[in-house]
Amino acid sequence: RTILLGNAEYDGLMEKIERLTGAGIQLHCQVVLCPGLNDGIHLERTIEDLLKFYPAVASLAIVPVGLTDHRKNLPVLTAFTPKMARQTIDHITPIQRKLKRRIGTPFAFLGDEIYIMAGRELPPASHYSDFPQIENGVGMVRTFLTQFKAALRKKPAGRARGTVCTGKIFYPYLKDCVDRLGMD
C-alpha cells in the first residue's frame, strides 16, 4: 500500500474497516493484484486480515492489475501474465475450498479475467455463492453464459441480425454465442 499509494505512513486502513463494520456496514472488498507487490504470501495475509471481519466483510474480489501506457510519475508495476494467472488460481483455489468448508463461502473470488488469461475453465455458477462481486467482473461471464443458454432454449425461429461489440477478452465467448445463434 505504501508503494502503490505513495504514502510512507500507515493510513489506518484496518481501523477504518473496523469502524465501518462496527457501524453495521457490510463491505465487499477488492484487491487489485500487482505481481511482486501484493501477491503470494501478501495476498494470503490480506485474505486472513479481512476474514477477521467476516461476515461484515462479506466477500473479496481479486482482480489483475490493468496497465496502460499513460503511467507517467506512477509506481512501476509488472503486467499480469497468463503464467501469473495460472499461479494465482493454483494458489487461491485451495484457500477457497478451505474457506467454503469453514464459513460456507469461498469468500475470496478471482476475477473472470484471471481464469480467461490462464486458459482455465470458469467455475460453475454454484462457486460464486450469490455473486456478490459480479460488478467487479467476478462471475460476470458465467452469468452471461448461463443466461444465454436459458434464452437459447426460448429462441424464436428465424434468423437474427444485429451488430455486437465487445472487448478482446470476452470475444471468444461472445463469438461462440453469436455462432450458435447463426448470426454473421
mmCIF file of C-alpha atoms in Angstrom:
data_model
loop_
_atom_site.group_PDB
_atom_site.id
_atom_site.type_symbol
_atom_site.label_atom_id
_atom_site.label_comp_id
_atom_site.label_asym_id
_atom_site.label_seq_id
_atom_site.Cartn_x
_atom_site.Cartn_y
_atom_site.Cartn_z
ATOM 1 C CA ARG A 1 0.000 0.000 0.000
ATOM 2 C CA THR A 2 2.909 2.313 0.742
ATOM 3 C CA ILE A 3 4.351 1.905 -2.759
ATOM 4 C CA LEU A 4 1.017 1.989 -4.563
ATOM 5 C CA LEU A 5 -0.426 4.960 -2.713
ATOM 6 C CA GLY A 6 2.841 6.884 -2.426
ATOM 7 C CA ASN A 7 2.361 7.452 1.288
ATOM 8 C CA ALA A 8 5.060 6.167 3.628
ATOM 9 C CA GLU A 9 2.844 6.486 6.695
ATOM 10 C CA TYR A 10 0.290 3.875 7.667
ATOM 11 C CA ASP A 11 -3.136 5.114 6.636
ATOM 12 C CA GLY A 12 -5.153 3.229 9.254
ATOM 13 C CA LEU A 13 -6.968 1.004 6.760
ATOM 14 C CA MET A 14 -7.740 -1.786 9.223
ATOM 15 C CA GLU A 15 -9.104 0.690 11.752
ATOM 16 C CA LYS A 16 -11.283 2.228 9.041
ATOM 17 C CA ILE A 17 -12.660 -1.200 8.156
ATOM 18 C CA GLU A 18 -13.286 -1.880 11.852
ATOM 19 C CA ARG A 19 -15.145 1.419 12.203
ATOM 20 C CA LEU A 20 -17.334 0.784 9.149
ATOM 21 C CA THR A 21 -18.153 -2.798 10.056
ATOM 22 C CA GLY A 22 -18.706 -1.792 13.679
ATOM 23 C CA ALA A 23 -21.338 0.666 12.454
ATOM 24 C CA GLY A 24 -23.208 -2.205 10.794
ATOM 25 C CA ILE A 25 -21.986 -1.531 7.263
ATOM 26 C CA GLN A 26 -21.393 -4.633 5.163
ATOM 27 C CA LEU A 27 -18.336 -4.438 2.913
ATOM 28 C CA HIS A 28 -17.399 -6.197 -0.293
ATOM 29 C CA CYS A 29 -13.693 -5.552 -0.808
ATOM 30 C CA GLN A 30 -11.386 -5.747 -3.792
ATOM 31 C CA VAL A 31 -7.689 -6.433 -4.235
ATOM 32 C CA VAL A 32 -6.088 -5.301 -7.471
ATOM 33 C CA LEU A 33 -3.356 -7.896 -7.767
ATOM 34 C CA CYS A 34 0.015 -6.352 -8.622
ATOM 35 C CA PRO A 35 2.624 -9.053 -9.280
ATOM 36 C CA GLY A 36 5.581 -8.789 -6.928
ATOM 37 C CA LEU A 37 3.807 -6.375 -4.582
ATOM 38 C CA ASN A 38 0.657 -7.874 -3.117
ATOM 39 C CA ASP A 39 0.559 -11.437 -4.409
ATOM 40 C CA GLY A 40 1.694 -14.717 -2.844
ATOM 41 C CA ILE A 41 2.022 -14.603 0.937
ATOM 42 C CA HIS A 42 0.945 -10.952 0.952
ATOM 43 C CA LEU A 43 -2.351 -11.915 -0.672
ATOM 44 C CA GLU A 44 -2.813 -14.701 1.878
ATOM 45 C CA ARG A 45 -2.289 -12.168 4.663
ATOM 46 C CA THR A 46 -4.802 -9.794 3.102
ATOM 47 C CA ILE A 47 -7.394 -12.571 2.940
ATOM 48 C CA GLU A 48 -6.747 -13.525 6.574
ATOM 49 C CA ASP A 49 -6.845 -9.872 7.705
ATOM 50 C CA LEU A 50 -10.219 -9.332 6.046
ATOM 51 C CA LEU A 51 -11.617 -12.650 7.262
ATOM 52 C CA LYS A 52 -11.312 -11.315 10.812
ATOM 53 C CA PHE A 53 -14.251 -9.057 9.937
ATOM 54 C CA TYR A 54 -16.400 -11.756 8.303
ATOM 55 C CA PRO A 55 -19.403 -11.660 7.852
ATOM 56 C CA ALA A 56 -19.345 -7.839 7.961
ATOM 57 C CA VAL A 57 -16.676 -8.059 5.259
ATOM 58 C CA ALA A 58 -18.775 -10.391 3.138
ATOM 59 C CA SER A 59 -16.500 -11.024 0.169
ATOM 60 C CA LEU A 60 -13.237 -10.176 -1.515
ATOM 61 C CA ALA A 61 -12.687 -9.794 -5.256
ATOM 62 C CA ILE A 62 -9.181 -10.457 -6.555
ATOM 63 C CA VAL A 63 -8.636 -8.901 -9.973
ATOM 64 C CA PRO A 64 -5.482 -8.446 -12.061
ATOM 65 C CA VAL A 65 -3.886 -5.051 -12.420
ATOM 66 C CA GLY A 66 -4.560 -3.440 -15.782
ATOM 67 C CA LEU A 67 -1.809 -1.228 -17.149
ATOM 68 C CA THR A 68 -1.859 1.444 -19.827
ATOM 69 C CA ASP A 69 0.872 3.480 -21.478
ATOM 70 C CA HIS A 70 -0.325 6.520 -19.530
ATOM 71 C CA ARG A 71 1.579 5.906 -16.282
ATOM 72 C CA LYS A 72 3.809 8.967 -16.041
ATOM 73 C CA ASN A 73 5.035 9.583 -12.468
ATOM 74 C CA LEU A 74 3.357 6.426 -11.178
ATOM 75 C CA PRO A 75 4.982 3.386 -9.499
ATOM 76 C CA VAL A 76 6.490 0.841 -11.869
ATOM 77 C CA LEU A 77 4.196 -2.179 -11.964
ATOM 78 C CA THR A 78 4.597 -5.585 -13.574
ATOM 79 C CA ALA A 79 1.959 -6.609 -16.096
ATOM 80 C CA PHE A 80 -0.183 -9.605 -15.194
ATOM 81 C CA THR A 81 0.632 -12.580 -17.449
ATOM 82 C CA PRO A 82 -1.071 -15.897 -18.270
ATOM 83 C CA LYS A 83 1.588 -17.677 -16.197
ATOM 84 C CA MET A 84 0.819 -15.444 -13.210
ATOM 85 C CA ALA A 85 -2.890 -16.085 -13.732
ATOM 86 C CA ARG A 86 -2.305 -19.861 -13.563
ATOM 87 C CA GLN A 87 -0.134 -19.470 -10.459
ATOM 88 C CA THR A 88 -2.791 -17.305 -8.793
ATOM 89 C CA ILE A 89 -5.546 -19.852 -9.479
ATOM 90 C CA ASP A 90 -3.351 -22.686 -8.193
ATOM 91 C CA HIS A 91 -2.545 -20.662 -5.063
ATOM 92 C CA ILE A 92 -6.045 -19.396 -4.258
ATOM 93 C CA THR A 93 -8.185 -22.432 -5.166
ATOM 94 C CA PRO A 94 -7.134 -24.479 -2.099
ATOM 95 C CA ILE A 95 -7.767 -21.424 0.102
ATOM 96 C CA GLN A 96 -11.236 -21.039 -1.420
ATOM 97 C CA ARG A 97 -12.010 -24.721 -0.772
ATOM 98 C CA LYS A 98 -10.864 -24.423 2.850
ATOM 99 C CA LEU A 99 -12.976 -21.315 3.377
ATOM 100 C CA LYS A 100 -16.014 -22.891 1.714
ATOM 101 C CA ARG A 101 -15.808 -25.731 4.269
ATOM 102 C CA ARG A 102 -15.121 -23.373 7.171
ATOM 103 C CA ILE A 103 -17.562 -20.489 6.573
ATOM 104 C CA GLY A 104 -19.770 -21.697 3.707
ATOM 105 C CA THR A 105 -18.355 -19.415 1.003
ATOM 106 C CA PRO A 106 -15.068 -19.174 -0.920
ATOM 107 C CA PHE A 107 -15.000 -15.538 0.346
ATOM 108 C CA ALA A 108 -12.043 -14.621 -1.918
ATOM 109 C CA PHE A 109 -13.264 -14.701 -5.517
ATOM 110 C CA LEU A 110 -10.971 -14.449 -8.527
ATOM 111 C CA GLY A 111 -11.960 -12.167 -11.369
ATOM 112 C CA ASP A 112 -13.109 -13.825 -14.587
ATOM 113 C CA GLU A 113 -10.147 -12.277 -16.369
ATOM 114 C CA ILE A 114 -7.741 -14.386 -14.318
ATOM 115 C CA TYR A 115 -9.372 -17.642 -15.463
ATOM 116 C CA ILE A 116 -9.545 -16.417 -19.045
ATOM 117 C CA MET A 117 -5.892 -15.293 -19.091
ATOM 118 C CA ALA A 118 -4.877 -18.656 -17.611
ATOM 119 C CA GLY A 119 -6.816 -20.556 -20.252
ATOM 120 C CA ARG A 120 -8.760 -22.277 -17.471
ATOM 121 C CA GLU A 121 -12.436 -23.112 -17.361
ATOM 122 C CA LEU A 122 -14.613 -20.693 -15.448
ATOM 123 C CA PRO A 123 -16.026 -22.066 -12.196
ATOM 124 C CA PRO A 124 -19.655 -23.214 -12.210
ATOM 125 C CA ALA A 125 -22.357 -20.800 -11.065
ATOM 126 C CA SER A 126 -22.535 -22.587 -7.707
ATOM 127 C CA HIS A 127 -18.977 -21.432 -6.923
ATOM 128 C CA TYR A 128 -19.998 -17.782 -6.790
ATOM 129 C CA SER A 129 -22.450 -18.036 -3.857
ATOM 130 C CA ASP A 130 -24.893 -15.199 -4.586
ATOM 131 C CA PHE A 131 -22.491 -13.410 -6.992
ATOM 132 C CA PRO A 132 -21.538 -10.674 -4.510
ATOM 133 C CA GLN A 133 -18.730 -9.364 -6.700
ATOM 134 C CA ILE A 134 -20.333 -9.502 -10.163
ATOM 135 C CA GLU A 135 -19.861 -5.755 -10.705
ATOM 136 C CA ASN A 136 -16.122 -6.283 -10.222
ATOM 137 C CA GLY A 137 -16.043 -8.829 -13.056
ATOM 138 C CA VAL A 138 -16.321 -11.874 -10.791
ATOM 139 C CA GLY A 139 -18.817 -14.351 -12.230
ATOM 140 C CA MET A 140 -19.981 -11.964 -14.924
ATOM 141 C CA VAL A 141 -19.009 -14.271 -17.809
ATOM 142 C CA ARG A 142 -20.534 -17.307 -16.077
ATOM 143 C CA THR A 143 -23.764 -15.339 -15.541
ATOM 144 C CA PHE A 144 -23.851 -14.267 -19.191
ATOM 145 C CA LEU A 145 -23.296 -17.835 -20.415
ATOM 146 C CA THR A 146 -25.977 -19.209 -18.075
ATOM 147 C CA GLN A 147 -28.481 -16.573 -19.181
ATOM 148 C CA PHE A 148 -27.587 -17.109 -22.839
ATOM 149 C CA LYS A 149 -28.159 -20.856 -22.509
ATOM 150 C CA ALA A 150 -31.581 -20.226 -20.921
ATOM 151 C CA ALA A 151 -32.509 -17.693 -23.608
ATOM 152 C CA LEU A 152 -31.350 -20.061 -26.360
ATOM 153 C CA ARG A 153 -33.963 -22.598 -25.249
ATOM 154 C CA LYS A 154 -36.641 -19.925 -25.826
ATOM 155 C CA LYS A 155 -35.147 -18.678 -29.100
ATOM 156 C CA PRO A 156 -37.835 -17.933 -31.670
ATOM 157 C CA ALA A 157 -37.489 -19.388 -35.160
ATOM 158 C CA GLY A 158 -35.870 -17.199 -37.784
ATOM 159 C CA ARG A 159 -32.520 -15.590 -38.350
ATOM 160 C CA ALA A 160 -31.320 -12.831 -36.054
ATOM 161 C CA ARG A 161 -29.461 -9.802 -37.320
ATOM 162 C CA GLY A 162 -27.520 -7.196 -35.435
ATOM 163 C CA THR A 163 -24.196 -5.681 -34.546
ATOM 164 C CA VAL A 164 -22.357 -6.877 -31.488
ATOM 165 C CA CYS A 165 -19.325 -5.174 -29.969
ATOM 166 C CA THR A 166 -17.076 -6.451 -27.210
ATOM 167 C CA GLY A 167 -13.574 -6.290 -25.822
ATOM 168 C CA LYS A 168 -10.812 -8.733 -26.684
ATOM 169 C CA ILE A 169 -11.002 -10.840 -23.549
ATOM 170 C CA PHE A 170 -14.738 -11.610 -23.888
ATOM 171 C CA TYR A 171 -14.632 -12.001 -27.688
ATOM 172 C CA PRO A 172 -14.238 -15.817 -27.803
ATOM 173 C CA TYR A 173 -17.237 -16.305 -25.512
ATOM 174 C CA LEU A 174 -19.438 -13.849 -27.370
ATOM 175 C CA LYS A 175 -18.360 -15.189 -30.771
ATOM 176 C CA ASP A 176 -19.367 -18.701 -29.722
ATOM 177 C CA CYS A 177 -22.783 -17.396 -28.667
ATOM 178 C CA VAL A 178 -23.243 -15.442 -31.891
ATOM 179 C CA ASP A 179 -22.222 -18.507 -33.911
ATOM 180 C CA ARG A 180 -24.744 -20.634 -32.010
ATOM 181 C CA LEU A 181 -27.439 -18.153 -32.996
ATOM 182 C CA GLY A 182 -26.421 -18.463 -36.635
ATOM 183 C CA MET A 183 -25.643 -14.775 -36.892
ATOM 184 C CA ASP A 184 -22.983 -13.195 -39.071
#
